């Protein structure tokens, strides 16, 4: 089944950047539609909380509530539970809506497109990283928000980036014990980074709050996990081996939350043919990409955090409405400079390239061990000869890891960006009965309304 919709401004991603863009454009009289693959708007940082403890923490998050209230009061419409799997520069996107009873492809035509697709965690393979009990740091946080019981568990948090502190503080707040946060970046880089934060006091205050929550946790810089160790009688994680490059020791734990900063979700921009600067979508001061009427905001333009996402979203929202953006430029520039400092401070150390052993799985979807990709220098060869990157995640997990370890980047992106059932593709030409065209009810999603 398929449905055709049309809108003036289409926003992909209902995280802070997409919400700010959609709200601002709608408040300035544009007809706006937002698509997101989650059940509710909020993106990663404002992900809905289903436990009472997490919900009460979120209730105190005034930025989130201001943003969601403004969105709700604006005329912007949101279609949740939609995964965009195709994009055409002819001015339309295709999204899959899938529930237990329906697989529906929607084609949405737009005049202006704002990409606000956020970022995902970078995972690096090391012996034992696929054991039960090893999670992505942000992934574990999302599970806890969804009700996964964490109270009483002993969790080591490891990897790199400011997300580690945010996750560790969240876990402690919800009753976990976090004996160690292992940050691979050296102390000297973090000291320079922290000293630069005087320009943005709100970030300093946030860091101080995390440290206060983590007063019983040891925050080790220049420290990383070399192995996750299973219990003798089960395959469940029981401890991790940590090193500071000179000494190696064992830390018993129930869970490991591991993430190596973030990588941008740029597949839709790549499919459309937007220009890139390094790994990020190239934008001008109005968040315009190299393609006419296509904008990009938030993490795909540089990993810079919440404040950058919001100000970039506001700029794009004003720009598509033909309004001046100059009053926001200084704020946006400050956040861009912050992104550069972040990238520099949390750069991955050389030692992490050699964590994987020959039998360490690098592509979890296709079960490819490191030995099979060793020696290759070209992503196409790796893919053709090992099926690495050809599973359901389409290289989203193994791609960034292999790019770092072997220095070879996935060559191209093709649609469908996500798995789409053949039945949905085959019946895409059949009109859908009872599927509404615009106007779309507010916060329409697959399960319930907000
Ligand atoms: C797992 C994770 C946890 C994080 N937790 C924290 C935290 O606790 N504290 C903190 O300060 N920062 C956190 N961050 C960083 C934070 O997300 C960013 O700093 C910032 O909020 C990004 O805003 P954004 O709108 O650019 O992206 P996001 O918030 O990531 O929003 C992007 C949205 O686009 C949707 N999307 C992407 N592709 C598609 C598609 N093809 N079809 C439909 N929808 C799509 C995503 O599902 C998501 O809802 C986290 C990041 C990640 C990856």
Coordinates of N, CA, C and O in Angstrom, one line a residue, residues 119-123 137 158-164 183-184 258-263 280 299 302-305 339 342-344 346-348:
X119 N 22.7 11.8 15.1 CA 24.0 11.0 15.1 C 23.7 9.6 15.8 O 22.7 9.4 16.4
X120 N 24.6 8.7 15.7 CA 24.6 7.5 16.4 C 25.9 7.2 17.1 O 26.9 7.9 16.8
X121 N 26.0 6.2 17.9 CA 27.2 5.9 18.6 C 28.2 5.2 17.7 O 27.8 4.5 16.8
X122 N 29.5 5.5 18.0 CA 30.5 4.7 17.3 C 31.0 3.6 18.2 O 31.3 3.8 19.4
X123 N 31.0 2.3 17.7 CA 31.4 1.2 18.4 C 32.8 0.8 17.8 O 33.0 0.8 16.6
X137 N 26.9 2.9 25.1 CA 26.6 3.7 26.3 C 25.2 4.4 26.2 O 24.4 4.3 27.1
X158 N 32.7 3.2 29.5 CA 34.0 3.3 28.9 C 33.9 3.8 27.4 O 32.8 3.6 26.8
X159 N 35.0 4.4 26.9 CA 35.0 4.8 25.5 C 35.5 6.2 25.5 O 36.6 6.5 26.0
X160 N 34.8 7.1 24.8 CA 35.2 8.5 24.8 C 34.0 9.5 24.5 O 33.0 9.0 24.0
X161 N 34.2 10.7 24.9 CA 33.2 11.7 24.7 C 32.4 12.1 25.9 O 32.3 11.4 26.8
X162 N 31.8 13.3 25.8 CA 31.0 13.8 26.9 C 29.8 12.9 27.2 O 29.3 13.0 28.4
X163 N 29.4 12.2 26.3 CA 28.2 11.3 26.5 C 28.4 10.3 27.6 O 27.5 9.9 28.4
X164 N 29.7 9.9 27.9 CA 30.0 8.9 28.9 C 29.6 9.5 30.3 O 29.0 8.8 31.1
X183 N 37.9 6.9 30.2 CA 37.9 7.9 29.1 C 39.2 7.7 28.4 O 40.3 7.9 29.0
X184 N 39.2 7.3 27.1 CA 40.5 7.1 26.4 C 41.3 8.3 26.1 O 42.5 8.3 26.0
X258 N 29.6 1.0 26.5 CA 30.8 1.4 25.8 C 30.5 2.2 24.5 O 29.7 1.7 23.7
X259 N 31.1 3.3 24.3 CA 30.8 4.1 23.1 C 31.9 5.1 22.8 O 32.5 5.7 23.7
X260 N 32.3 5.2 21.6 CA 33.4 6.0 21.2 C 32.9 7.2 20.4 O 33.1 7.3 19.2
X261 N 32.3 8.1 21.1 CA 31.8 9.4 20.6 C 30.7 9.1 19.6 O 30.2 7.9 19.5
X262 N 30.4 10.0 18.7 CA 29.2 9.8 17.8 C 29.6 10.0 16.4 O 30.6 10.6 16.0
X263 N 28.9 9.3 15.5 CA 29.1 9.5 14.0 C 27.8 10.0 13.5 O 26.7 9.6 13.9
X280 N 31.1 15.4 7.4 CA 29.9 16.2 7.7 C 29.3 16.9 6.5 O 30.0 17.3 5.5
X299 N 23.5 17.4 14.3 CA 24.7 16.5 14.3 C 25.3 16.2 12.9 O 26.5 16.1 12.8
X302 N 28.1 18.4 12.1 CA 29.2 18.5 13.1 C 28.7 18.1 14.4 O 27.7 18.6 14.8
X303 N 29.5 17.2 15.1 CA 29.0 16.8 16.4 C 29.2 17.9 17.4 O 30.4 18.2 17.8
X304 N 28.1 18.6 17.8 CA 28.3 19.8 18.6 C 27.4 19.8 19.8 O 27.4 20.8 20.6
X305 N 26.4 18.9 20.0 CA 25.6 18.9 21.1 C 24.3 19.6 21.0 O 23.9 20.1 19.9
X339 N 32.3 22.6 18.7 CA 32.3 21.3 18.0 C 33.8 20.9 17.6 O 34.2 19.8 17.7
X342 N 35.7 19.9 20.7 CA 35.2 18.6 21.1 C 35.9 17.5 20.2 O 36.4 16.5 20.8
X343 N 35.9 17.7 18.9 CA 36.5 16.8 18.0 C 38.0 16.6 18.3 O 38.5 15.4 18.4
X344 N 38.7 17.7 18.6 CA 40.1 17.6 18.9 C 40.4 16.9 20.3 O 41.2 16.0 20.4
X346 N 38.6 14.8 22.0 CA 38.2 13.4 22.1 C 38.6 12.5 20.9 O 38.0 11.5 20.6
X347 N 39.7 13.0 20.2 CA 40.2 12.2 19.0 C 40.6 10.8 19.5 O 41.2 10.7 20.6
X348 N 40.4 9.8 18.7 CA 40.7 8.5 19.1 C 42.2 8.2 19.0 O 42.9 8.6 18.1

